[in-house]
């Protein structure tokens, strides 16, 4: 934790020093806490904890005071959890509380700027990790995917037959069984219509493909 504080500071603001330090230590180095003294508007920043978050330092002026005091979300002199970006692009979660004197005049503010960068990385990792395919929704989407699946199925069958390097008309029973064995290993026959499509491409009946399948699977056992 880093602390930057003006050498001469009024007792009113000095009393807030432990509060700023406590916030900074509680939420760690990603949490910047800034104390403003509006008695000196051009150099209102009198104390900064963890100023490396946005580069805040003692002697700077305020930035967003006008928009804060006009915000409809300002309640009880506090505007909490608003989002903004630092000059170097960090995503910040910010809160500002106005400080009043005994006469009710706004004399200062405490601003908290929390760098969400690491949290957003963790969120992305968790979103990526939790993302998956809902297999239970397969039946509902079957009609939408039907044509695409059929196209892919035909491509797989075409390429498998082509890879055999033998024209279908010249293929032996063993050649065709080898194609069936390979496709069965790849679970191609779990796709509806695959047996019929293969039968068509191999110029045999679907019953012949079922017989090949039975024989191939029996050999495994």
Short mmCIF file of C-alpha atoms in Angstrom, two decimals:
data_model
loop_
_atom_site.label_atom_id
_atom_site.label_comp_id
_atom_site.label_asym_id
_atom_site.label_seq_id
_atom_site.Cartn_x
_atom_site.Cartn_y
_atom_site.Cartn_z
CA UNK A 1 0.00 0.00 0.00
CA UNK A 2 1.22 3.50 -0.84
CA UNK A 3 0.25 6.72 0.94
CA UNK A 4 0.68 10.24 -0.41
CA UNK A 5 -0.38 13.06 1.94
CA UNK A 6 -0.03 16.83 1.91
CA UNK A 7 2.46 18.10 4.49
CA UNK A 8 0.06 20.63 5.97
CA UNK A 9 -3.54 19.49 6.28
CA UNK A 10 -6.40 20.82 8.39
CA UNK A 11 -7.41 18.83 11.48
CA UNK A 12 -10.83 18.13 9.92
CA UNK A 13 -9.27 16.22 7.02
CA UNK A 14 -6.39 14.79 9.06
CA UNK A 15 -8.97 12.99 11.20
CA UNK A 16 -10.02 11.04 8.09
CA UNK A 17 -6.53 9.65 7.49
CA UNK A 18 -7.20 6.34 9.34
CA UNK A 19 -10.40 5.85 7.34
CA UNK A 20 -8.58 6.11 3.99
CA UNK A 21 -5.80 3.81 5.15
CA UNK A 22 -8.32 1.27 6.43
CA UNK A 23 -10.19 1.22 3.10
CA UNK A 24 -6.95 0.84 1.16
CA UNK A 25 -5.67 -2.00 3.35
CA UNK A 26 -9.01 -3.79 3.38
CA UNK A 27 -9.51 -3.85 -0.40
CA UNK A 28 -5.85 -4.05 -1.40
CA UNK A 29 -3.65 -2.47 -4.07
CA UNK A 30 -6.42 -2.34 -6.70
CA UNK A 31 -8.33 0.12 -4.52
CA UNK A 32 -7.39 3.79 -4.76
CA UNK A 33 -8.77 6.20 -2.15
CA UNK A 34 -8.62 9.97 -2.65
CA UNK A 35 -9.38 12.75 -0.14
CA UNK A 36 -10.36 16.19 -1.47
CA UNK A 37 -10.33 19.52 0.35
CA UNK A 38 -12.55 21.89 -1.66
CA UNK A 39 -11.26 24.90 0.26
CA UNK A 40 -8.48 24.77 -2.33
CA UNK A 41 -10.27 23.71 -5.55
CA UNK A 42 -7.25 23.91 -7.87
CA UNK A 43 -5.24 21.60 -5.63
CA UNK A 44 -8.02 19.79 -3.80
CA UNK A 45 -6.31 16.40 -3.46
CA UNK A 46 -4.72 16.30 -0.01
CA UNK A 47 -4.28 12.55 0.46
CA UNK A 48 -4.11 9.49 -1.78
CA UNK A 49 -3.86 5.81 -0.91
CA UNK A 50 -2.74 3.46 -3.72
CA UNK A 51 -2.53 6.28 -6.24
CA UNK A 52 -0.94 4.00 -8.82
CA UNK A 53 -4.42 2.78 -9.81
CA UNK A 54 -5.21 5.96 -11.77
CA UNK A 55 -2.10 8.06 -11.13
CA UNK A 56 -3.76 10.36 -8.60
CA UNK A 57 -1.39 12.42 -6.42
CA UNK A 58 -1.46 15.24 -3.91
CA UNK A 59 -1.93 18.70 -5.41
CA UNK A 60 -4.22 17.69 -8.27
CA UNK A 61 -7.70 19.12 -8.70
CA UNK A 62 -11.06 17.32 -8.74
CA UNK A 63 -12.42 15.73 -11.92
CA UNK A 64 -16.07 14.69 -11.80
CA UNK A 65 -17.57 16.83 -9.03
CA UNK A 66 -20.05 18.67 -11.24
CA UNK A 67 -21.48 15.51 -12.78
CA UNK A 68 -21.59 13.82 -9.38
CA UNK A 69 -23.57 16.54 -7.62
CA UNK A 70 -26.05 16.64 -10.52
CA UNK A 71 -26.52 12.89 -10.72
CA UNK A 72 -30.00 11.58 -9.89
CA UNK A 73 -28.25 8.61 -8.24
CA UNK A 74 -26.66 10.82 -5.58
CA UNK A 75 -28.33 9.79 -2.31
CA UNK A 76 -27.40 10.84 1.22
CA UNK A 77 -24.39 12.70 -0.23
CA UNK A 78 -23.11 9.44 -1.73
CA UNK A 79 -22.83 8.26 -5.32
CA UNK A 80 -21.86 4.61 -5.12
CA UNK A 81 -20.73 1.97 -7.61
CA UNK A 82 -20.60 3.98 -10.81
CA UNK A 83 -18.43 2.75 -13.68
CA UNK A 84 -15.80 4.77 -15.52
CA UNK A 85 -12.48 4.29 -17.30
CA UNK A 86 -9.08 5.58 -16.33
CA UNK A 87 -6.95 7.45 -18.84
CA UNK A 88 -5.00 4.26 -19.57
CA UNK A 89 -8.19 2.27 -20.17
CA UNK A 90 -8.71 0.49 -16.85
CA UNK A 91 -12.30 -0.32 -15.98
CA UNK A 92 -13.06 1.26 -12.61
CA UNK A 93 -15.84 0.83 -10.09
CA UNK A 94 -16.09 4.13 -8.23
CA UNK A 95 -17.85 5.65 -5.25
CA UNK A 96 -17.83 9.26 -3.99
CA UNK A 97 -19.07 10.64 -0.70
CA UNK A 98 -19.38 14.37 -0.09
CA UNK A 99 -18.09 15.84 3.17
CA UNK A 100 -19.92 18.73 4.85
CA UNK A 101 -18.95 21.06 7.68
CA UNK A 102 -21.16 21.99 10.62
CA UNK A 103 -22.85 24.63 8.51
CA UNK A 104 -23.86 22.07 5.91
CA UNK A 105 -21.44 23.30 3.26
CA UNK A 106 -19.69 20.74 1.04
CA UNK A 107 -16.03 21.14 1.91
CA UNK A 108 -14.53 17.93 0.60
CA UNK A 109 -15.03 14.42 -0.71
CA UNK A 110 -13.74 10.89 -0.39
CA UNK A 111 -13.43 9.06 -3.71
CA UNK A 112 -12.84 5.35 -4.17
CA UNK A 113 -11.59 4.02 -7.51
CA UNK A 114 -11.41 0.24 -7.73
CA UNK A 115 -9.59 -1.35 -10.66
CA UNK A 116 -11.79 -4.21 -11.95
CA UNK A 117 -9.20 -5.54 -14.42
CA UNK A 118 -8.28 -8.69 -12.49
CA UNK A 119 -11.90 -9.39 -11.62
CA UNK A 120 -12.92 -9.11 -15.27
CA UNK A 121 -10.17 -11.58 -16.22
CA UNK A 122 -11.42 -14.02 -13.59
CA UNK A 123 -15.00 -13.51 -14.78
CA UNK A 124 -13.96 -14.27 -18.36
CA UNK A 125 -12.12 -17.40 -17.26
CA UNK A 126 -15.14 -18.56 -15.28
CA UNK A 127 -17.52 -17.80 -18.17
CA UNK A 128 -15.27 -19.73 -20.55
CA UNK A 129 -14.98 -22.63 -18.13
CA UNK A 130 -18.74 -22.83 -17.50
CA UNK A 131 -19.66 -22.62 -21.17
CA UNK A 132 -20.78 -25.91 -22.69
CA UNK A 133 -23.13 -27.72 -25.04
CA UNK A 134 -26.54 -28.74 -23.77
CA UNK A 135 -26.96 -32.21 -25.21
CA UNK A 136 -30.44 -32.44 -23.73
CA UNK A 137 -31.52 -29.72 -26.12
CA UNK A 138 -30.42 -31.80 -29.13
CA UNK A 139 -33.89 -33.07 -29.97
CA UNK A 140 -35.38 -29.58 -29.83
CA UNK A 141 -32.79 -28.24 -32.26
CA UNK A 142 -32.71 -31.29 -34.54
CA UNK A 143 -35.00 -29.71 -37.11
CA UNK A 144 -32.85 -26.61 -37.27
CA UNK A 145 -29.62 -28.57 -37.63
CA UNK A 146 -30.93 -31.40 -39.79
CA UNK A 147 -29.74 -30.13 -43.15
CA UNK A 148 -26.33 -29.18 -41.82
CA UNK A 149 -25.84 -32.59 -40.18
CA UNK A 150 -26.88 -34.35 -43.38
CA UNK A 151 -24.39 -32.34 -45.39
CA UNK A 152 -21.58 -33.15 -42.96
CA UNK A 153 -22.58 -36.82 -42.93
CA UNK A 154 -22.43 -37.01 -46.71
CA UNK A 155 -19.03 -35.32 -46.72
CA UNK A 156 -17.65 -37.80 -44.19
CA UNK A 157 -18.97 -40.76 -46.12
CA UNK A 158 -17.72 -39.38 -49.45
CA UNK A 159 -14.23 -38.79 -48.08
CA UNK A 160 -14.05 -42.13 -46.32
CA UNK A 161 -15.02 -43.98 -49.48
CA UNK A 162 -12.64 -41.85 -51.55
CA UNK A 163 -9.77 -42.55 -49.13
CA UNK A 164 -10.17 -46.24 -49.78
CA UNK A 165 -8.65 -45.56 -53.21
CA UNK A 166 -10.90 -48.06 -54.94
CA UNK A 167 -13.97 -47.34 -57.08
CA UNK A 168 -17.14 -48.58 -55.37
CA UNK A 169 -17.83 -50.85 -58.35
CA UNK A 170 -14.49 -52.60 -57.76
CA UNK A 171 -14.75 -52.91 -53.98
CA UNK A 172 -14.83 -56.33 -52.39
CA UNK A 173 -17.00 -57.26 -49.44
CA UNK A 174 -13.94 -56.88 -47.21
CA UNK A 175 -13.27 -53.37 -48.55
CA UNK A 176 -16.81 -52.32 -47.72
CA UNK A 177 -16.64 -53.90 -44.28
CA UNK A 178 -13.46 -51.96 -43.56
CA UNK A 179 -15.30 -48.71 -44.35
CA UNK A 180 -18.14 -49.77 -42.04
CA UNK A 181 -15.65 -50.65 -39.29
CA UNK A 182 -13.97 -47.24 -39.51
CA UNK A 183 -17.27 -45.34 -39.52
CA UNK A 184 -18.56 -47.39 -36.59
CA UNK A 185 -15.45 -46.51 -34.56
CA UNK A 186 -16.13 -42.85 -35.27
CA UNK A 187 -19.76 -43.30 -34.12
CA UNK A 188 -21.04 -42.12 -37.49
CA UNK A 189 -23.93 -44.57 -37.25
CA UNK A 190 -25.32 -42.70 -34.26
CA UNK A 191 -26.53 -40.13 -36.77
CA UNK A 192 -30.02 -40.81 -38.03
CA UNK A 193 -30.05 -41.78 -41.70
CA UNK A 194 -26.36 -42.68 -41.84
CA UNK A 195 -26.97 -46.37 -42.64
CA UNK A 196 -29.30 -45.52 -45.51
CA UNK A 197 -26.89 -42.91 -46.90
CA UNK A 198 -23.92 -45.27 -46.76
CA UNK A 199 -25.96 -48.06 -48.36
CA UNK A 200 -26.79 -45.72 -51.22
CA UNK A 201 -23.14 -44.71 -51.72
CA UNK A 202 -21.86 -48.30 -51.53
CA UNK A 203 -24.63 -49.53 -53.82
CA UNK A 204 -25.91 -52.11 -51.35
CA UNK A 205 -29.07 -52.45 -49.28
CA UNK A 206 -29.33 -51.07 -45.76
CA UNK A 207 -29.75 -54.63 -44.53
CA UNK A 208 -26.33 -55.40 -45.95
CA UNK A 209 -24.86 -52.49 -43.96
CA UNK A 210 -26.56 -53.82 -40.80
CA UNK A 211 -25.06 -57.23 -41.48
CA UNK A 212 -21.61 -55.68 -41.92
CA UNK A 213 -22.11 -53.82 -38.64
CA UNK A 214 -23.09 -56.96 -36.77
CA UNK A 215 -20.07 -58.81 -38.10
CA UNK A 216 -17.67 -55.95 -37.31
CA UNK A 217 -19.00 -55.61 -33.78
CA UNK A 218 -18.96 -59.34 -33.17
CA UNK A 219 -15.27 -59.41 -34.12
CA UNK A 220 -14.57 -56.80 -31.42
CA UNK A 221 -16.10 -59.03 -28.84
#
